[in-house]
mmCIF file of C-alpha atoms in Angstrom:
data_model
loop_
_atom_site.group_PDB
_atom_site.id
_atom_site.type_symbol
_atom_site.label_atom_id
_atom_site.label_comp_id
_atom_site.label_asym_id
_atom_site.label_seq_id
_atom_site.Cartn_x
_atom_site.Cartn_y
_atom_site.Cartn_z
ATOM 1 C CA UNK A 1 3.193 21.827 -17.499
ATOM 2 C CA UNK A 2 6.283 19.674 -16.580
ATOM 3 C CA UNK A 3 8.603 18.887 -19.166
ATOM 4 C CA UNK A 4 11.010 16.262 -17.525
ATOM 5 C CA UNK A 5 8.264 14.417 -15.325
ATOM 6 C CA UNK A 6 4.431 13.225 -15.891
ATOM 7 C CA UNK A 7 1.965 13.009 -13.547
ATOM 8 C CA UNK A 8 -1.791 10.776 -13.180
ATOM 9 C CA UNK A 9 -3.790 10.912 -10.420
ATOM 10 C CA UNK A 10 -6.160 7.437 -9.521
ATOM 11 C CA UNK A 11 -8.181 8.365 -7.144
ATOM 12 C CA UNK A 12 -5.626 9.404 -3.604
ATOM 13 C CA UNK A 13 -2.878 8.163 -5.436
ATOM 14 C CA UNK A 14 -0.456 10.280 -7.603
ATOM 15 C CA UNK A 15 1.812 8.653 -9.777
ATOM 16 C CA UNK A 16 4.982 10.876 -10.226
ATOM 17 C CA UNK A 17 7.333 9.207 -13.481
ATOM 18 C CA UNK A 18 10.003 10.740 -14.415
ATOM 19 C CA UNK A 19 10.709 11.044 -18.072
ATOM 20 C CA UNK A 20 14.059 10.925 -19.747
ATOM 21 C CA UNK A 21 14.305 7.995 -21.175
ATOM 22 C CA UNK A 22 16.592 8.438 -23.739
ATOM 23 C CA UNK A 23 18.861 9.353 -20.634
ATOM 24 C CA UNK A 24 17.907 6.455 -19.093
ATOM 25 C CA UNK A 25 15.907 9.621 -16.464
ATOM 26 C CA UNK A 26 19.039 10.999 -15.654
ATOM 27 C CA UNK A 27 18.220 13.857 -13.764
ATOM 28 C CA UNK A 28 19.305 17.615 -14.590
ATOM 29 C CA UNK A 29 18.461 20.991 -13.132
ATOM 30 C CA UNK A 30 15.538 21.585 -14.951
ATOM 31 C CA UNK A 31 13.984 18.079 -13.820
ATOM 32 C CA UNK A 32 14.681 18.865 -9.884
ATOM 33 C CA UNK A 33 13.076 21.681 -10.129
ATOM 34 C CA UNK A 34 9.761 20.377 -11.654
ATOM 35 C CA UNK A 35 9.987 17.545 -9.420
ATOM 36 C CA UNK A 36 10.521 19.816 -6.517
ATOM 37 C CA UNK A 37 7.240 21.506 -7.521
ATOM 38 C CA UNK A 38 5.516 18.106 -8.097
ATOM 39 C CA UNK A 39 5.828 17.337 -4.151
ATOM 40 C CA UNK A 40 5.147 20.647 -2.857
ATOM 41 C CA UNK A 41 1.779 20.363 -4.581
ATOM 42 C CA UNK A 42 1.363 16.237 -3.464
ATOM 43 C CA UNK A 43 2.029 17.775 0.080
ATOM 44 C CA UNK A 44 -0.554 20.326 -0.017
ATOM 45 C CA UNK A 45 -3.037 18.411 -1.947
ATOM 46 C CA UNK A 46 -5.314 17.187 0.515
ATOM 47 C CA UNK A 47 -7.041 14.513 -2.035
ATOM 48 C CA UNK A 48 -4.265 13.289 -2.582
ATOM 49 C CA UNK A 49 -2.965 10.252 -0.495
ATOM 50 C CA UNK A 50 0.135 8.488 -1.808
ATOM 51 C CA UNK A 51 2.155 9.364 -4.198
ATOM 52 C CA UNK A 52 4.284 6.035 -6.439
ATOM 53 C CA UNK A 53 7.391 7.141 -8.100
ATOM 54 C CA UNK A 54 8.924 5.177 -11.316
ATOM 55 C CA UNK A 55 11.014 5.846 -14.449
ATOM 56 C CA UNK A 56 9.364 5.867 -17.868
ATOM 57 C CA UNK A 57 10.599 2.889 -20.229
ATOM 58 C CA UNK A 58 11.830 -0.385 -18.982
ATOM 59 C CA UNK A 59 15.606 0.246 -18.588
ATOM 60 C CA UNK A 60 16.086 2.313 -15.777
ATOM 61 C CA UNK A 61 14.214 3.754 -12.991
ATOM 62 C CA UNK A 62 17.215 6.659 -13.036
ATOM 63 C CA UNK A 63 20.659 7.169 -14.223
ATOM 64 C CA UNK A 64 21.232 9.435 -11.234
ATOM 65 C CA UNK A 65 22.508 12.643 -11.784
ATOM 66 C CA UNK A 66 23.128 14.021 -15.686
ATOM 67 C CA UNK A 67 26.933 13.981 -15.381
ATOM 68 C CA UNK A 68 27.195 15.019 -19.411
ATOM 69 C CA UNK A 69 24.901 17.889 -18.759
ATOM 70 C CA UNK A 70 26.696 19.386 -15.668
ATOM 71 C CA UNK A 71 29.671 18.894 -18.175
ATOM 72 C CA UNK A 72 28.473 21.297 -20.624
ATOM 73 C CA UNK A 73 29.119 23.846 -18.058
ATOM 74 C CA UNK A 74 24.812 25.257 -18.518
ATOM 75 C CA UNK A 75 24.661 25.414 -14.480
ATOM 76 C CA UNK A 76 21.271 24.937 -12.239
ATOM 77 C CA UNK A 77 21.112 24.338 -9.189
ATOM 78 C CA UNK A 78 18.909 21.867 -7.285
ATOM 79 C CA UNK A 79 16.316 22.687 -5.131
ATOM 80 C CA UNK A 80 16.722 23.251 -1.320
ATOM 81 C CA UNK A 81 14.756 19.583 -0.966
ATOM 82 C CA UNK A 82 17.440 18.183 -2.481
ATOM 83 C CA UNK A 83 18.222 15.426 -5.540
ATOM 84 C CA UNK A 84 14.774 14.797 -7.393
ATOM 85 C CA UNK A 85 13.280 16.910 -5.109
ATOM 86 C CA UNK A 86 12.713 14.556 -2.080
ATOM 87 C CA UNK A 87 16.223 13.277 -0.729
ATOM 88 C CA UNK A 88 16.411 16.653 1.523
ATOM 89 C CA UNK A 89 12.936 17.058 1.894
ATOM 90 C CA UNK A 90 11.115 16.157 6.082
ATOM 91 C CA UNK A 91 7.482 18.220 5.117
ATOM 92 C CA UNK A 92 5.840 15.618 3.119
ATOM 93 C CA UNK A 93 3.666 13.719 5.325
ATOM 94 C CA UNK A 94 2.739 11.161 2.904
ATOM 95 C CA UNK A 95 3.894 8.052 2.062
ATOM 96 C CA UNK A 96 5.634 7.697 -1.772
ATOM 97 C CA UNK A 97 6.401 4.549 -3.073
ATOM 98 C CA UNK A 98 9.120 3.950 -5.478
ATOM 99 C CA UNK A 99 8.537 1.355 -8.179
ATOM 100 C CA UNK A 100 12.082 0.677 -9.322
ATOM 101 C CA UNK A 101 11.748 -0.871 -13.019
ATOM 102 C CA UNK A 102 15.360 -1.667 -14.461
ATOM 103 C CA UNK A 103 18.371 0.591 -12.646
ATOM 104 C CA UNK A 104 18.661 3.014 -10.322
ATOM 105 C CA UNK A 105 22.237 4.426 -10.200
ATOM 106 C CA UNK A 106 23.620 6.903 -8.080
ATOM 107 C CA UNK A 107 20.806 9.833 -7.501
ATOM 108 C CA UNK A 108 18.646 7.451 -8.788
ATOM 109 C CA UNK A 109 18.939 5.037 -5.924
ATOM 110 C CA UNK A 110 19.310 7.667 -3.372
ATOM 111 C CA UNK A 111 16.126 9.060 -4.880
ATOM 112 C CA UNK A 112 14.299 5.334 -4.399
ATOM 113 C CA UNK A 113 16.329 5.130 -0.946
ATOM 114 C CA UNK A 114 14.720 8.583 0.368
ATOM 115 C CA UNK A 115 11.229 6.571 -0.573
ATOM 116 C CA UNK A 116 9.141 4.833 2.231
ATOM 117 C CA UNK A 117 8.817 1.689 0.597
ATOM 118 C CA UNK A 118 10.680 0.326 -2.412
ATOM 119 C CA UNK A 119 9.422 -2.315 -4.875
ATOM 120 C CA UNK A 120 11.985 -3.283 -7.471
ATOM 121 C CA UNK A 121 11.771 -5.449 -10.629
ATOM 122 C CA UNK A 122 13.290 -8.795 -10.783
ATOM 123 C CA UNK A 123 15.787 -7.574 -13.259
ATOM 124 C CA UNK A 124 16.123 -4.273 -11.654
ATOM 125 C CA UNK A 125 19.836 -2.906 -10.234
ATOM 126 C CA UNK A 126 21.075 -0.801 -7.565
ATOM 127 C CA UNK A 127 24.529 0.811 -7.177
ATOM 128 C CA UNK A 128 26.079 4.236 -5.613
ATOM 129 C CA UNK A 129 28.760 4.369 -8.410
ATOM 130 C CA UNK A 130 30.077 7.821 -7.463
ATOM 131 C CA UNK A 131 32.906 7.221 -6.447
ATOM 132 C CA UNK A 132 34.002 6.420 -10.002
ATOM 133 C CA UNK A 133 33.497 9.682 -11.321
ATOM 134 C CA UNK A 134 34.531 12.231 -8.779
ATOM 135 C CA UNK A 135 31.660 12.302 -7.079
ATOM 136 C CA UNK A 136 30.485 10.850 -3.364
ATOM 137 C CA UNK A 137 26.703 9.782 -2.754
ATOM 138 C CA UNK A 138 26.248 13.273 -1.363
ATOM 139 C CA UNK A 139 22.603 13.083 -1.591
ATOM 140 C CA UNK A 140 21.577 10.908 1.315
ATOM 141 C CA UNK A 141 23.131 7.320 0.024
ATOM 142 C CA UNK A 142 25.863 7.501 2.535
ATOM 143 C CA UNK A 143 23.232 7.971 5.055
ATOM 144 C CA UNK A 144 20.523 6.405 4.539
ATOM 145 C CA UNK A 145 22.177 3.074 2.922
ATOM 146 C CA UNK A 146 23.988 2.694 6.329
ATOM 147 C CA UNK A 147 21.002 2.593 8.064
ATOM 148 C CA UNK A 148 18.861 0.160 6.227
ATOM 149 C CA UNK A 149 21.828 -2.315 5.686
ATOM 150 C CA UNK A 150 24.970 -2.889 8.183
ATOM 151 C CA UNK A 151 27.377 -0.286 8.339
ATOM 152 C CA UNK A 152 30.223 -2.722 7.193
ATOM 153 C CA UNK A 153 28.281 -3.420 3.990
ATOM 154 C CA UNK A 154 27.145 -0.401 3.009
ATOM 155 C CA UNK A 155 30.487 0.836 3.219
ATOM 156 C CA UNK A 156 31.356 -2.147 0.730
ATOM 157 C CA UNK A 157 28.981 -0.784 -1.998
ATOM 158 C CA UNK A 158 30.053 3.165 -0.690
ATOM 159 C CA UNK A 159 33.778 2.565 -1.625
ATOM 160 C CA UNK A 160 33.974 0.312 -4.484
ATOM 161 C CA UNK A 161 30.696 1.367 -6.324
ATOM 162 C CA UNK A 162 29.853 -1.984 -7.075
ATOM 163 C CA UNK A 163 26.143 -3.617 -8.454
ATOM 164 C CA UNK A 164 23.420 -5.105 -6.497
ATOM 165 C CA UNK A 165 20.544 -7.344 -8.297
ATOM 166 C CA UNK A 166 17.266 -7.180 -6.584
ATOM 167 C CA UNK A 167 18.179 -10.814 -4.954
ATOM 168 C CA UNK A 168 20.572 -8.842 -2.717
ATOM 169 C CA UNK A 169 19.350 -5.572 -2.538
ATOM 170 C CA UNK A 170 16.102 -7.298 -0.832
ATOM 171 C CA UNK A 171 18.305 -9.854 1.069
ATOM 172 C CA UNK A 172 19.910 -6.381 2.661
ATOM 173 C CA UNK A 173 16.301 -5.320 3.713
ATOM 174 C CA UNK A 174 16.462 -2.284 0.871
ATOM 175 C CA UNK A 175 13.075 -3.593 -0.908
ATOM 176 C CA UNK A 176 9.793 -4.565 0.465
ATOM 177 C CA UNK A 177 9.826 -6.798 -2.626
ATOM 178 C CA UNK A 178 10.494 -8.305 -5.756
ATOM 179 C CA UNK A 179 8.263 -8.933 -8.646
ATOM 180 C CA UNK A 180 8.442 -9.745 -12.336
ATOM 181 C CA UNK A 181 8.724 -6.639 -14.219
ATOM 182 C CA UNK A 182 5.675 -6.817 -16.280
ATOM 183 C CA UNK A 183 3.886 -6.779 -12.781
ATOM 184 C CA UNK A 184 5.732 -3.746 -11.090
ATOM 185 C CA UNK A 185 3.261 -1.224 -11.277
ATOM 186 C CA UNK A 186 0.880 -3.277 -10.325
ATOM 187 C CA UNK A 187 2.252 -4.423 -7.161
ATOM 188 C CA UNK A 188 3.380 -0.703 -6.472
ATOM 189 C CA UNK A 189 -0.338 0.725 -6.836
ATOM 190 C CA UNK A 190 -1.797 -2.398 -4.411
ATOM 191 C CA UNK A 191 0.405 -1.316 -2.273
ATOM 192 C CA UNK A 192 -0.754 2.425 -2.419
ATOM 193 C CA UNK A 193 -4.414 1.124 -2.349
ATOM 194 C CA UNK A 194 -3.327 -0.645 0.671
ATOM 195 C CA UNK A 195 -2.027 2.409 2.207
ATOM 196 C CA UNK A 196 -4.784 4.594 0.950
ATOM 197 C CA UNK A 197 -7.804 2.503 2.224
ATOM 198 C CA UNK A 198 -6.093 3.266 5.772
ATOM 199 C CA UNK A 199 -7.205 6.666 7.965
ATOM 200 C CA UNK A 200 -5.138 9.188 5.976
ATOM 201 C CA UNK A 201 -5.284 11.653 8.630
ATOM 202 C CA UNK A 202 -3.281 8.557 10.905
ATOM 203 C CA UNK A 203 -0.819 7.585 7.929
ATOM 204 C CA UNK A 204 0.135 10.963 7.635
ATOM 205 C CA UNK A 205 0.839 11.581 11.664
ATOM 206 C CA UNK A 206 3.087 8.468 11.468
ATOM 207 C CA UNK A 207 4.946 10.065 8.503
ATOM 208 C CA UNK A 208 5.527 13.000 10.599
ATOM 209 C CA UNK A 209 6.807 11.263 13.554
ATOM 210 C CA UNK A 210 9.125 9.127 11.476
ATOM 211 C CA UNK A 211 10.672 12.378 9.850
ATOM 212 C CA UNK A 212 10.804 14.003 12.907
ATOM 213 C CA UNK A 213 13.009 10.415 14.183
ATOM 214 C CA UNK A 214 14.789 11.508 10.964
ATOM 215 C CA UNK A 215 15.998 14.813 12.426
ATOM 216 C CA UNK A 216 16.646 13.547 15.763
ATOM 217 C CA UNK A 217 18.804 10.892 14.228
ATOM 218 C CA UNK A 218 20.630 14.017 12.525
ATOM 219 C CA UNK A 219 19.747 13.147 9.427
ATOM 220 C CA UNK A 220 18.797 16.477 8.300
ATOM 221 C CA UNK A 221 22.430 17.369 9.954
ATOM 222 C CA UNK A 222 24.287 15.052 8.371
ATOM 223 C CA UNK A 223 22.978 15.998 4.775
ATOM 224 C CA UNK A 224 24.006 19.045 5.321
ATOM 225 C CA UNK A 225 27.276 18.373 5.729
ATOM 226 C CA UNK A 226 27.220 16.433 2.853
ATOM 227 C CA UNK A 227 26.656 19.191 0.688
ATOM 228 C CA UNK A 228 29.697 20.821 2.450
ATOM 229 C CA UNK A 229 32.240 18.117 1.713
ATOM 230 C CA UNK A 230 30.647 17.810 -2.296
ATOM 231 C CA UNK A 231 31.387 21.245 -2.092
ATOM 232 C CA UNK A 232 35.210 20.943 -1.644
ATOM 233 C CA UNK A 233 35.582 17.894 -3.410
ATOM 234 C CA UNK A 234 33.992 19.405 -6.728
ATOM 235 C CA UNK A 235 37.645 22.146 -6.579
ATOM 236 C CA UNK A 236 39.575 18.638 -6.674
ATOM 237 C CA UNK A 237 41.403 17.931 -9.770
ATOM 238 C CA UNK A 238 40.420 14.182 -9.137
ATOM 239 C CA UNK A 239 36.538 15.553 -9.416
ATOM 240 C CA UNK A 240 37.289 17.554 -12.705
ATOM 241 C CA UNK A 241 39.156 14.121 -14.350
ATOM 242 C CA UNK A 242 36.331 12.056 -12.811
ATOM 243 C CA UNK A 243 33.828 13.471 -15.046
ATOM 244 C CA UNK A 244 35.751 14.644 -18.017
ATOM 245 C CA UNK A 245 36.608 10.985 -18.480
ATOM 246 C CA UNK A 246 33.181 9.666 -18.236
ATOM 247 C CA UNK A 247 31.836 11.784 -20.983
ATOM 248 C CA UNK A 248 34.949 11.131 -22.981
ATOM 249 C CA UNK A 249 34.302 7.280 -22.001
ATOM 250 C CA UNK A 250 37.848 6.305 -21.233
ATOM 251 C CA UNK A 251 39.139 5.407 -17.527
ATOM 252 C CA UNK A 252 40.047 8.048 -15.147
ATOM 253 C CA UNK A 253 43.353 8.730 -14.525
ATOM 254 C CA UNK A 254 43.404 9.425 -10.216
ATOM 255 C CA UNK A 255 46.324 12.163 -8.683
ATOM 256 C CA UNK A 256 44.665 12.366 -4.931
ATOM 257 C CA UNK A 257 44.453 15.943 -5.061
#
């Protein structure tokens, strides 16, 4: 049984939430790894329709990745479908929702942006903050936040890190909508119902062709390469002060190098 993440099924619809709340669902090894193995079986599950994805609790949807964890030096890797499982991942042919209920930082929003339709909270938040620890968005927010918004915004949020509300993030075209928080799950699972009373059998070929546009956009390229530039910047001394100084909570102190 998972640890990190529960699971209900309703009917076609599997509701995937991922449970850390005390960490506002940061996510750690352990966790991609349980979610990785949460979509493999929603992919080969042929009951199951649609699949929503939330955070437990009413602060954050995720945290994004568990910076004080990878600080502790325990290592894990994440799976080959990437950050929560799904932000690498092009064989899942079925629709998941993400029902974003307070923040979504970092891996967290990059988890909701490799969703096919997102449904935030009115008081929820979005942000790509990595570049104030260290870090890029390496996981697919580079990527896929310059598609859905223009390239001269994105960049905006990319470089400084900064906040949207769920006014702007849906103003950008990044939500499909915005409802009171106390009603976010159940907007998320009409929406699924919506979906599910569809032919699943044509749903699913539409997935396909849209991740195979994926791949012929080099998408699956370009993540890639993502990985390869993380991979350098994590020997930088500016990486190594980026997160010491978060978990010591003080401001980093930059050397560009």
């Amino acid at each position: 049984m998972p640890e990190f993440v529960t699971t209900e099924v309703r009917g076609p619809i599997l509701i995937v939430t991922m449970n850390r709340p005390e960490v506002y669902n940061a996510v750690h090894p352990p966790m991609h790894m349980e979610m990785d193995a949460i979509w493999n079986d929603f992919r080969d599950n042929n009951d199951l329709w649609v699949a929503v994805l939330t955070g437990a609790g009413d602060k954050a949807f995720s945290a994004g990745n568990d910076l004080k964890y990878s600080a502790s030096g325990k290592g894990g890797k994440i799976p080959d479908s990437g950050f929560a499982g799904l932000a690498k991942r092009f064989d899942l042919d079925k629709p998941v929702i993400a029902a974003v209920n307070g923040f979504a930082m970092g891996g967290g929003f990059e988890a909701a942006l490799a969703c096919d339709i997102i449904i935030g909270a009115d008081n929820s938040t979005y942000a790509l903050p990595e570049v104030k620890v260290g870090f890029f968005a390496a996981t697919g927010g580079v990527q896929r936040l310059s598609r859905f918004m223009s390239r001269t915004k994105a960049n905006e949020l990319l470089f400084t890190g900064r906040h949207m509300d769920a006014t702007e993030a849906l103003g950008h075209g990044i939500l499909n909508a915005v409802v009171p928080q106390a009603e976010l799950m159940d907007a998320a699972m009409k929406m699924a119902q919506d979906i599910a009373s569809q032919s699943p059998s044509s749903v699913r070929a539409t997935k396909r062709v849209l991740n195979d546009l994926a791949r012929a956009e080099g998408l699956d390229d370009s993540l890639a390469y993502s990985y390869e530039v993380l991979s350098g910047l994590m020997k930088t001394e500016d990486h190594r002060e980026g997160v010491t100084a978060f978990v010591e909570k003080r401001k980093p102190k930059w050397v560009n190098r």
